[in-house]
CSV table of C-alpha atoms in Angstrom, one decimal:
chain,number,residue,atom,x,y,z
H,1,UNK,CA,78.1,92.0,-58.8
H,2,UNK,CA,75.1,93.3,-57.1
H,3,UNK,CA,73.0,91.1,-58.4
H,4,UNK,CA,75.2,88.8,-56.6
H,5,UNK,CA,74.8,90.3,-53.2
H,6,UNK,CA,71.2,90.2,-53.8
H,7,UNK,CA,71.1,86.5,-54.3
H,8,UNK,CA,73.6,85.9,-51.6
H,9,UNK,CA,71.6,88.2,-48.9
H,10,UNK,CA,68.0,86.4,-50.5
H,11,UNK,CA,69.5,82.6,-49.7
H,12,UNK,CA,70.8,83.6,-46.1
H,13,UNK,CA,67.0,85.3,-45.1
H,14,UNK,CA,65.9,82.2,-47.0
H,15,UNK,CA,67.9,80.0,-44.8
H,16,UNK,CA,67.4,81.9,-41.8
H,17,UNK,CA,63.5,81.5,-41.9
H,18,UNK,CA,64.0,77.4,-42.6
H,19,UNK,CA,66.0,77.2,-39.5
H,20,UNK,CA,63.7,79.8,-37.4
H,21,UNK,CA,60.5,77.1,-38.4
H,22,UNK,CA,63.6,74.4,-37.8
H,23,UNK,CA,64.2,75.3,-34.3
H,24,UNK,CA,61.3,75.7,-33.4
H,25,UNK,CA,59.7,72.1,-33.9
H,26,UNK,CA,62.5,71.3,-32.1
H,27,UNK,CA,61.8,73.0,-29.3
H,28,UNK,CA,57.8,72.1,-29.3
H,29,UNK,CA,59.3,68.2,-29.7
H,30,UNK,CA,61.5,69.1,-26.9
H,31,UNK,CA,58.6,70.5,-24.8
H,32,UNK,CA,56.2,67.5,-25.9
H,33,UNK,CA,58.4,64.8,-24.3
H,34,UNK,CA,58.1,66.7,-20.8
H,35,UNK,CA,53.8,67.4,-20.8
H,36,UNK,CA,51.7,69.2,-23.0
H,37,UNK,CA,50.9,72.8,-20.9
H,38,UNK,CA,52.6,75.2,-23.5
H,39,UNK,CA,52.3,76.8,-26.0
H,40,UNK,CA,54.9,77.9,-28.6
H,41,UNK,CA,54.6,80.6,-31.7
H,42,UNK,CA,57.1,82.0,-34.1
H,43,UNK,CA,57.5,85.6,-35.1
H,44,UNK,CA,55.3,87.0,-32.5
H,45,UNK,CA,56.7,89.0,-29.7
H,46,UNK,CA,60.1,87.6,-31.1
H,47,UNK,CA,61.7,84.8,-33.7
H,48,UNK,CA,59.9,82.0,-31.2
H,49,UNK,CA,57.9,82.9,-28.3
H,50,UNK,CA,57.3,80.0,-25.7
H,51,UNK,CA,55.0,80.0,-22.6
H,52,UNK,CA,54.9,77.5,-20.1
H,53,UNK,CA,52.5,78.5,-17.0
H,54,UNK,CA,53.4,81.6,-15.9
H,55,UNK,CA,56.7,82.1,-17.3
H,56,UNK,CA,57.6,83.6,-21.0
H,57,UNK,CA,60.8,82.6,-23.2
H,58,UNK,CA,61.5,85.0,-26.1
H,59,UNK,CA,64.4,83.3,-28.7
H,60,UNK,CA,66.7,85.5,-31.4
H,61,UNK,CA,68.5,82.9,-34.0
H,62,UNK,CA,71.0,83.8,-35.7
H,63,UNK,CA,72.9,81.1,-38.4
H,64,UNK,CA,75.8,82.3,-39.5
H,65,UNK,CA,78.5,81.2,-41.9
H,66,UNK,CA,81.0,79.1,-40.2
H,67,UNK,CA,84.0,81.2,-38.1
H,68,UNK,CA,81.7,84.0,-37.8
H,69,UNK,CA,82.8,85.3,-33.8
H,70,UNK,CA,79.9,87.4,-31.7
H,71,UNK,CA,81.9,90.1,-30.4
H,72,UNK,CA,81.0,93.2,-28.5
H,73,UNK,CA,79.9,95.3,-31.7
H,74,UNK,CA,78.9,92.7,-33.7
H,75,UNK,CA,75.4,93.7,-35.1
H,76,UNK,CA,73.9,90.7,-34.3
H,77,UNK,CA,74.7,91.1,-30.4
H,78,UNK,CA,73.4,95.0,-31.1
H,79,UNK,CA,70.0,94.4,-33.0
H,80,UNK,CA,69.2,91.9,-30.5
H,81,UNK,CA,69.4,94.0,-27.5
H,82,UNK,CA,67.9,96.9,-29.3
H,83,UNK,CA,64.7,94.8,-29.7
H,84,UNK,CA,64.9,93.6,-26.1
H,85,UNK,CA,65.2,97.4,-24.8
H,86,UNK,CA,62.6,98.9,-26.8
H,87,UNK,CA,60.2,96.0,-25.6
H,88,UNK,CA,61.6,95.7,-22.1
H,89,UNK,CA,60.9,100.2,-22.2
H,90,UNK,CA,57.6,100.1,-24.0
H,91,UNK,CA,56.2,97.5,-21.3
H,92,UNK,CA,56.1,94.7,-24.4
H,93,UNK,CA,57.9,92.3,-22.3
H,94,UNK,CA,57.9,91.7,-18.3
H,95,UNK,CA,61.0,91.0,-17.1
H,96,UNK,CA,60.6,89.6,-14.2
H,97,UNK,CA,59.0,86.6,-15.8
H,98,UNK,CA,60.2,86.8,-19.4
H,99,UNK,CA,63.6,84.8,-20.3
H,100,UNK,CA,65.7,85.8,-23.3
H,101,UNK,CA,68.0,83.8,-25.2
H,102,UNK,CA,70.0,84.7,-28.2
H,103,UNK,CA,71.0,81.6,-30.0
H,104,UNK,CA,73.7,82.1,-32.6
H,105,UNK,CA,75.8,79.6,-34.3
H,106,UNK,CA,78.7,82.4,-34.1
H,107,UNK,CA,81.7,81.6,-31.9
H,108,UNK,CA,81.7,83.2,-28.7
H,109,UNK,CA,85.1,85.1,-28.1
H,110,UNK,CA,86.7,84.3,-24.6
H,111,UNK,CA,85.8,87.5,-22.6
H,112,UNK,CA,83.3,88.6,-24.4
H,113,UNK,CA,80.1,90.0,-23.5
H,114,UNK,CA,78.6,87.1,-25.3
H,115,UNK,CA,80.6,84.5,-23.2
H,116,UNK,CA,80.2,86.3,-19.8
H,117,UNK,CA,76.6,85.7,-20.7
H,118,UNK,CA,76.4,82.0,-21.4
H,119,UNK,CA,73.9,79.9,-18.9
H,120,UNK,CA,75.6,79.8,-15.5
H,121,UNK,CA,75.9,75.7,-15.9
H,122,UNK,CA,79.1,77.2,-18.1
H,123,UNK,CA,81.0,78.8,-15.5
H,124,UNK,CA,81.8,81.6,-17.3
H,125,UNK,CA,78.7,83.5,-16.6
H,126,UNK,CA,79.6,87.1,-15.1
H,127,UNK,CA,76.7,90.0,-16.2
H,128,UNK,CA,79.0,92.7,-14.5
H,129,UNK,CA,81.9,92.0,-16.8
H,130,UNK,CA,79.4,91.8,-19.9
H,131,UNK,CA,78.0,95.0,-18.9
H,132,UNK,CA,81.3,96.9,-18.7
H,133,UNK,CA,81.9,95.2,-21.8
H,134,UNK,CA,79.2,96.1,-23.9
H,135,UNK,CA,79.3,99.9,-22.4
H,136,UNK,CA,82.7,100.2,-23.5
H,137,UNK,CA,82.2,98.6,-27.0
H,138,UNK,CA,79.1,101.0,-27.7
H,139,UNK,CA,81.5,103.9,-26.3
H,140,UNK,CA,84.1,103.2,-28.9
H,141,UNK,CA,81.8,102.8,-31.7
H,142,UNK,CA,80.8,104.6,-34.7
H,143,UNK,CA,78.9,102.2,-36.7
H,144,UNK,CA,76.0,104.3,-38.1
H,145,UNK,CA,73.9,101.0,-38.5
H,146,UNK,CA,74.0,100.9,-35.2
H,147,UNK,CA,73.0,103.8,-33.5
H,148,UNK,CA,69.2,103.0,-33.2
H,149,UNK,CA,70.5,99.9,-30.9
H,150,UNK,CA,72.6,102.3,-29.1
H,151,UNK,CA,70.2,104.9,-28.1
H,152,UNK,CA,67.5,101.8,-27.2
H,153,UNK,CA,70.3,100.7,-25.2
H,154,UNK,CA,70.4,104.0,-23.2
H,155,UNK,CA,67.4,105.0,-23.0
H,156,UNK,CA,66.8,101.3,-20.9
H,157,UNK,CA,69.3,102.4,-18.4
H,158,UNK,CA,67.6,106.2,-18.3
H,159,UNK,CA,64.0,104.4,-17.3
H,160,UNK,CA,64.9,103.9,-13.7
H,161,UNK,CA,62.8,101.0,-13.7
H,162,UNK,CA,64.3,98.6,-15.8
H,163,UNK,CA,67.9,99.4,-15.8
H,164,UNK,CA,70.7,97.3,-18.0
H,165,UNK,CA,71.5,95.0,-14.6
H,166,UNK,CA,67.8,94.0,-14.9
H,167,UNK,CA,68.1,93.3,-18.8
H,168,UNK,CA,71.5,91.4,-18.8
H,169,UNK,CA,69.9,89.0,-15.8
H,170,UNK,CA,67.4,88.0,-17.6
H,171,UNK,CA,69.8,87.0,-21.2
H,172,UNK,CA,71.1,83.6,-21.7
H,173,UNK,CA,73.7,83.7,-24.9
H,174,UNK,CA,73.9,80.2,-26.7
H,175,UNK,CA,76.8,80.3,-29.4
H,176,UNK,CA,77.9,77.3,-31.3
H,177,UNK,CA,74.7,76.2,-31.2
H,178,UNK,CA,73.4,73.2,-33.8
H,179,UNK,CA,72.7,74.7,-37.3
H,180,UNK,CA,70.1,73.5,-39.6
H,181,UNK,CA,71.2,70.1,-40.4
H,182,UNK,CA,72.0,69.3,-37.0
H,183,UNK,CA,68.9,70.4,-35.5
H,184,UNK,CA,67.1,67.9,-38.5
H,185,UNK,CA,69.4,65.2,-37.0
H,186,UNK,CA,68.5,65.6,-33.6
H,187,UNK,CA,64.9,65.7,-34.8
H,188,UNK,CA,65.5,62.7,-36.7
H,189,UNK,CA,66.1,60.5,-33.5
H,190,UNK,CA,63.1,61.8,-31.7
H,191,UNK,CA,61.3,60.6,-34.5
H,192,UNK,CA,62.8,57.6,-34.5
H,193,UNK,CA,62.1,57.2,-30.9
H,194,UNK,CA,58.2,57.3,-32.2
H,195,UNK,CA,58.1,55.3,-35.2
H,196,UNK,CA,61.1,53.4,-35.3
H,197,UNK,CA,64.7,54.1,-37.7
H,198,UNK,CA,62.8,53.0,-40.9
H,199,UNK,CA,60.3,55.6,-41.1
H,200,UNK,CA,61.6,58.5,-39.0
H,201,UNK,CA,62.9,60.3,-42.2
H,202,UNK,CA,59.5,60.1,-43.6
H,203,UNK,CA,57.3,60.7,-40.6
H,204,UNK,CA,59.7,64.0,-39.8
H,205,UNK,CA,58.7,65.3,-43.5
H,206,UNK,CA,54.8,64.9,-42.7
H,207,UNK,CA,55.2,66.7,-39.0
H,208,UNK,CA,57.8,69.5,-40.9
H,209,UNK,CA,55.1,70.0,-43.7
H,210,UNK,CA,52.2,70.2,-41.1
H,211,UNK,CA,54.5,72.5,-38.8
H,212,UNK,CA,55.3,75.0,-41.5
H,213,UNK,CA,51.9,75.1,-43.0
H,214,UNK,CA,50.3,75.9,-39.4
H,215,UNK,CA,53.1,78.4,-38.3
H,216,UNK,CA,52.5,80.5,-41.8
H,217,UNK,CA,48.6,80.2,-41.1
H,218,UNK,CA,50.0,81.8,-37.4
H,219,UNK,CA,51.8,84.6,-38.9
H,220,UNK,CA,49.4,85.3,-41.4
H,221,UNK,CA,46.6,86.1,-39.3
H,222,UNK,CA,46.8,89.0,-37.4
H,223,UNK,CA,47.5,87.8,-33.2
H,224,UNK,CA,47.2,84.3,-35.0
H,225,UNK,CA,46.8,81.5,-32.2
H,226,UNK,CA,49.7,79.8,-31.0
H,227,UNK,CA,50.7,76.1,-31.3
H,228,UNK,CA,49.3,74.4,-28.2
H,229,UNK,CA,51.0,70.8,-26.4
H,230,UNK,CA,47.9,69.6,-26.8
H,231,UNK,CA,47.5,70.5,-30.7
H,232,UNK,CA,50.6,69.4,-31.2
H,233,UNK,CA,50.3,65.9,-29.0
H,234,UNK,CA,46.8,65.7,-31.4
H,235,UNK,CA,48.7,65.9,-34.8
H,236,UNK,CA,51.5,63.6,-33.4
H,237,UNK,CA,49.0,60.9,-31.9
H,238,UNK,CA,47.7,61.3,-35.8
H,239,UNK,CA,50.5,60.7,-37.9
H,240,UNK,CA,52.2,58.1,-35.2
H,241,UNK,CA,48.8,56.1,-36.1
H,242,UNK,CA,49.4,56.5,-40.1
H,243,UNK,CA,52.3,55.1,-39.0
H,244,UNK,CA,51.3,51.5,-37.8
H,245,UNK,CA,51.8,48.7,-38.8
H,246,UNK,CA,48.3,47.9,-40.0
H,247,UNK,CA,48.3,51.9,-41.8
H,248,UNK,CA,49.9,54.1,-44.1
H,249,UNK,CA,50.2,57.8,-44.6
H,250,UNK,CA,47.8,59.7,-46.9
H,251,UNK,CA,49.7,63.3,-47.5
H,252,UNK,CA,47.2,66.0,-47.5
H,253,UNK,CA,48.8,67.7,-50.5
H,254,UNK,CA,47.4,64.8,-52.7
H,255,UNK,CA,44.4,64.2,-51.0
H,256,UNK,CA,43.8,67.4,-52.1
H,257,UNK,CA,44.6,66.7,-56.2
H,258,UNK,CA,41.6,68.0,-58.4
H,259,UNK,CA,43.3,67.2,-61.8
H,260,UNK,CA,41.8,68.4,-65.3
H,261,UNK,CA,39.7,65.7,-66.8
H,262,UNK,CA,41.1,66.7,-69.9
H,263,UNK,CA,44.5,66.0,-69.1
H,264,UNK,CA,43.6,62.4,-69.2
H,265,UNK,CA,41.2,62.0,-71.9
H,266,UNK,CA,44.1,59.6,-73.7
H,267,UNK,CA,44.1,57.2,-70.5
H,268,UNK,CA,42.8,53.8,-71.1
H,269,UNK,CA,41.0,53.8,-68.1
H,270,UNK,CA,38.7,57.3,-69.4
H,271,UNK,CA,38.3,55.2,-72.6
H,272,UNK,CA,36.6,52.4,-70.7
H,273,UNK,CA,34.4,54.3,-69.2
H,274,UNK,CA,33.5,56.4,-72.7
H,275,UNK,CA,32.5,52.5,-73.7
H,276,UNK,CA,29.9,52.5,-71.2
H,277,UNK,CA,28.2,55.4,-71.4
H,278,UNK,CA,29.5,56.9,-68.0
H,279,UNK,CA,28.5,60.6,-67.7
H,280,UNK,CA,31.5,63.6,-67.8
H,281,UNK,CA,30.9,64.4,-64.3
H,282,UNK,CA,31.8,60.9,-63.1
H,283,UNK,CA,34.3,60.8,-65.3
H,284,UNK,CA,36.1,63.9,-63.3
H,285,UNK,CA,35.8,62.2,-60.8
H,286,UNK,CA,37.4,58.8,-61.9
H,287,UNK,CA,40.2,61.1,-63.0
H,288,UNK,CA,40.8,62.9,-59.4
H,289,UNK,CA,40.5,59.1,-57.8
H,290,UNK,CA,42.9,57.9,-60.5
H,291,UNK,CA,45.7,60.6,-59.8
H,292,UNK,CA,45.4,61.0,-56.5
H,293,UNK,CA,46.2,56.9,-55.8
H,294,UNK,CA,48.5,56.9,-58.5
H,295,UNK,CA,50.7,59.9,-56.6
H,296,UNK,CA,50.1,58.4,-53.1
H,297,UNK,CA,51.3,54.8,-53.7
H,298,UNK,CA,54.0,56.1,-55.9
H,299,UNK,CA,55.1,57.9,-53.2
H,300,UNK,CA,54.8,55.2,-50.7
H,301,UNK,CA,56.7,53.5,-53.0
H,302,UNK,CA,59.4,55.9,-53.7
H,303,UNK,CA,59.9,56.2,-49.4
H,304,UNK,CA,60.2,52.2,-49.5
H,305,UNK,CA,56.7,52.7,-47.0
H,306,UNK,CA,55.2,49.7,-48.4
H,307,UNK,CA,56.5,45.9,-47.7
H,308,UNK,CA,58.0,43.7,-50.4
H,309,UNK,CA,55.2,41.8,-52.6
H,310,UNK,CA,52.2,44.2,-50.7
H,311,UNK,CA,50.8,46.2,-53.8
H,312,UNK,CA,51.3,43.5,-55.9
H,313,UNK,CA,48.8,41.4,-53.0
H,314,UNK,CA,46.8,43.8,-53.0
H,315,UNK,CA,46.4,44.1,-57.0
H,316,UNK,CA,45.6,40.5,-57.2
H,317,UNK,CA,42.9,40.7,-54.7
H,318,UNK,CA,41.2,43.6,-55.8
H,319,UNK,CA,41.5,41.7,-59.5
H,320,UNK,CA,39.6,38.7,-58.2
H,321,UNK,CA,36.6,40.6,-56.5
H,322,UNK,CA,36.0,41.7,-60.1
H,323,UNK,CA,36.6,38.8,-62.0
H,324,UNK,CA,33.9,36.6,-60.2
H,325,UNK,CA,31.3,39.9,-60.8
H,326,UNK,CA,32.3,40.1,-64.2
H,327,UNK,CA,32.1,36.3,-64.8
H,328,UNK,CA,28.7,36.5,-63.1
H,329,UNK,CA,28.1,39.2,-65.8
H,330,UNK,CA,28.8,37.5,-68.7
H,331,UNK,CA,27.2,34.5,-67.7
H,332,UNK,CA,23.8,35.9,-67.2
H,333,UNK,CA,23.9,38.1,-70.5
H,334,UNK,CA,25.0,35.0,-72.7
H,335,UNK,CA,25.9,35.4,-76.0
H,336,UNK,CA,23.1,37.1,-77.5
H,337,UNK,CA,23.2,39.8,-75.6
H,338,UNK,CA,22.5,43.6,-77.4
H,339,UNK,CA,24.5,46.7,-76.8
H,340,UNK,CA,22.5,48.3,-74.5
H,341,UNK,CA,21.7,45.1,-72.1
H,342,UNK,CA,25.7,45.3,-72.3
H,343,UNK,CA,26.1,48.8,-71.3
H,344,UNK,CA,23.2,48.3,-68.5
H,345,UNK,CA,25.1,45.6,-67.0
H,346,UNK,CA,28.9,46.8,-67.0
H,347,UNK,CA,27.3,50.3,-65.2
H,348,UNK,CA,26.8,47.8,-62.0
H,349,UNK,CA,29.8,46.8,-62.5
H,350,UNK,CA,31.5,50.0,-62.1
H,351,UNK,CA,28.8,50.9,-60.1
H,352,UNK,CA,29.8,48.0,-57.4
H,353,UNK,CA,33.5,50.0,-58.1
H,354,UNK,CA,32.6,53.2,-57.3
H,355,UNK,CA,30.1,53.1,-54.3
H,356,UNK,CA,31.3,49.4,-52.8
H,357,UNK,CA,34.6,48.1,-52.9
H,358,UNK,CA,36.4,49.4,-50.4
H,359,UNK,CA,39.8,46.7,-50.2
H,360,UNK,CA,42.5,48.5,-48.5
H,361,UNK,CA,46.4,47.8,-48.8
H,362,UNK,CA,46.1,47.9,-44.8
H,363,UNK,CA,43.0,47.3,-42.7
H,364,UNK,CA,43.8,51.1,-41.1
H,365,UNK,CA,43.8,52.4,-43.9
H,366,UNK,CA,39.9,54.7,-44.8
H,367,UNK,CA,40.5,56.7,-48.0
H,368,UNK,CA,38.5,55.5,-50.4
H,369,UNK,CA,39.9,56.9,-53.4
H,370,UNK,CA,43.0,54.3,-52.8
H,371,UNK,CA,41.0,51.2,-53.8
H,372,UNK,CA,38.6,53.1,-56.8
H,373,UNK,CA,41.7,55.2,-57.9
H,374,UNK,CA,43.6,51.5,-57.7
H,375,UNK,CA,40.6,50.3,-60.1
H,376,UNK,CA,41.0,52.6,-62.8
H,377,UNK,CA,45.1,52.0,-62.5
H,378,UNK,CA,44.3,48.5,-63.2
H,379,UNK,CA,41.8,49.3,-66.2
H,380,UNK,CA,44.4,51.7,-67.5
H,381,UNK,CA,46.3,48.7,-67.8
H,382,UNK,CA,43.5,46.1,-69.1
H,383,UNK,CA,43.6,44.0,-66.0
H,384,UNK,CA,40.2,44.8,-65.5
H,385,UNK,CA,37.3,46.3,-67.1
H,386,UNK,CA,33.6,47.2,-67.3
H,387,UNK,CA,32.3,46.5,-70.8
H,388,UNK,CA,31.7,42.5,-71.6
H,389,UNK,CA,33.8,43.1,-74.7
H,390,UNK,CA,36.2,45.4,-73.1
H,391,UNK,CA,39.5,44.1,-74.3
H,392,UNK,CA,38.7,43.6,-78.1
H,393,UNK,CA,37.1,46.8,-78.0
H,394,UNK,CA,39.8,48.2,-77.1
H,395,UNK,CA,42.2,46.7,-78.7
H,396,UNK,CA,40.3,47.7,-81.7
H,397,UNK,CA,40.2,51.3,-81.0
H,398,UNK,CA,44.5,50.8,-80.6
H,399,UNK,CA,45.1,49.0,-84.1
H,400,UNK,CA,46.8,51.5,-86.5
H,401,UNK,CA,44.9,52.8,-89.1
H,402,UNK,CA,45.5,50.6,-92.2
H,403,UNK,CA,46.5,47.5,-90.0
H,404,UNK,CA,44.1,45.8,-91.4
């Protein structure tokens, strides 16, 4: 059974670091739409720290299972306002221009601390009532988990210059807020607002996996630079351009591939270029141009990014700019041709290949690993080759032993 609890208490930290990152892309989309001076970072002075000019916002999240109530000694309400005292004690935090919000998917009770300290647009705001409140619930209470909140709670009211009053003023409690999949949702349709319904789903993956790869660079270097409005304007400008209608999005994480050469000794296309005499280091890098445009347009394909009939267009042209080189080719060697005039010749040919054909599947589109990588696909397949004699070659090499 404990092993149990472990699992159960792993998935829910888990969880509560995806919506953590979750909430706050929200919030820098949020802050996007209205101008780009701020600046937001996660697990810094709290779960999300947000500046804008002169004035600080400090978040706790808290996604609980569903019915889960805040209510005056619930631990969540507790270890919140223990990290708010110590800070508010130790001079972390300046009140009077720091806001703090706790933001919990919990229910808030009717006449509870937590409701009496909902935003004032609720109408139920009242920080004397939450005061008495939360005096009389850390009165009656002999949690031991929760003494450390307790005494940081005291010892706020003891420093004459902060004071509880001065605390509670500055709290804003959110409950029933949006979980995960909601906030993805909501995320969803500003997205949609940029690129249009059809590709919001995949141009929200590309901002989430740019988002949580910066954030963990944040937290992993020690007072690690925030995210700026103007960073984050930058990346979306970027990806709202891969976007396009005349472009397509090339995913760092394969852009990135350095594949084993040996992993696709087998291929047809690394056979080709053993026929011609093409050196192991250029074969490595065939390889890496081969996987990496295999995985990209796969994956364009698999996220319905690319328009009915386009790669097959753009197959057939790429095709045709070789087969009027290579029927130049074997015009000018003839028949009598030896091996090595062969082998000199199909070398510019793949030569051309490597350092000159640069046909894209969209004019916006610059990678050049798409159209060579899209070369050695087709050679894998026999559409094209480099060798004069490529296919019976080949073919030969394919014939079971015996067949003949």
């Amino acid at each position: 059974m404990a092993v149990k609890d472990d699992q159960f208490e792993a998935s829910a930290s888990a969880l509560g670091y995806l919506y953590q990152f979750a909430k706050a892309l929200q919030l820098c989309i949020e802050q996007w739409v209205g101008g780009l001076e701020w600046s937001v970072a996660v697990e810094a002075a709290d779960d999300i720290e947000k500046h804008a000019g002169s004035l600080t916002e400090l978040l706790q999240l808290k996604q609980r299972a569903d019915g889960t109530r805040l209510t005056d000694s619930a631990p969540d309400l507790w270890k919140t306002l223990r990290i708010w005292c110590e800070a508010a004690t130790a001079g972390r935090i300046e009140l009077a221009e720091t806001n703090l919000f706790l933001m919990t998917t919990a229910e808030l009770p009717p006449g509870s601390a937590g409701y009496h300290l909902q935003p004032k647009a609720s109408g139920h705001r009242d920080e004397g009532k939450a005061l008495t409140l939360l005096r009389a619930a850390r009165e009656a209470s002999s949690s031991d988990k929760l003494q450390k909140a307790f005494a940081a709670f005291d010892g706020l009211e003891a420093d004459g210059a902060v004071g509880h009053s001065a605390l509670l003023a500055r709290i804003d409690v959110i409950g029933d807020a949006p979980r995960i999949d909601e906030v993805r949702e909501t995320m969803l349709g500003h997205a949609a607002l940029v690129v249009g319904h059809d590709l919001a789903k995949s141009f929200l993956t590309r901002l989430e996996g740019w988002f949580y790869d910066r954030v963990i660079e944040q937290m992993r270097t020690p007072g690690g630079a925030p995210i700026t409005g103007e960073e984050f304007d930058q990346i979306l400008s970027d990806l709202r351009h891969q976007f396009g209608p005349n472009n397509l999005p090339i995913d760092p994480d394969i852009a990135d591939l350095n594949p084993e050469p040996a992993e696709s000794a087998d291929k047809m296309f690394v056979r080709q270029l053993d026929l011609i005499g093409v050196g192991s280091e250029r074969i490595r890098l065939a390889v890496r141009d081969y996987v990496r445009a295999f995985n990209q347009r796969s994956r364009w394909s698999e996220e319905k990014l690319l328009r009915v009939g386009e790669l097959g267009r753009y197959e057939r042209r790429l095709v045709e700019e070789w087969q009027a080189r290579f029927a130049d080719m074997r015009e000018d060697l003839g028949d009598d041709a030896t091996e090595e005039e062969m082998k000199r010749e199909a070398k510019l040919i793949y030569r051309w290949v490597d350092r000159e054909a640069r046909a894209q599947i969209r004019t916006g589109l610059e990678e050049v690993f798409i159209p060579k990588g899209s070369y050695h696909m087709l050679a894998d397949e026999l559409r094209v080759g480099w060798h004069p004699d490529f296919t019976a070659r080949l073919m030969a090499l394919l014939e079971p032993t015996g067949a003949r």
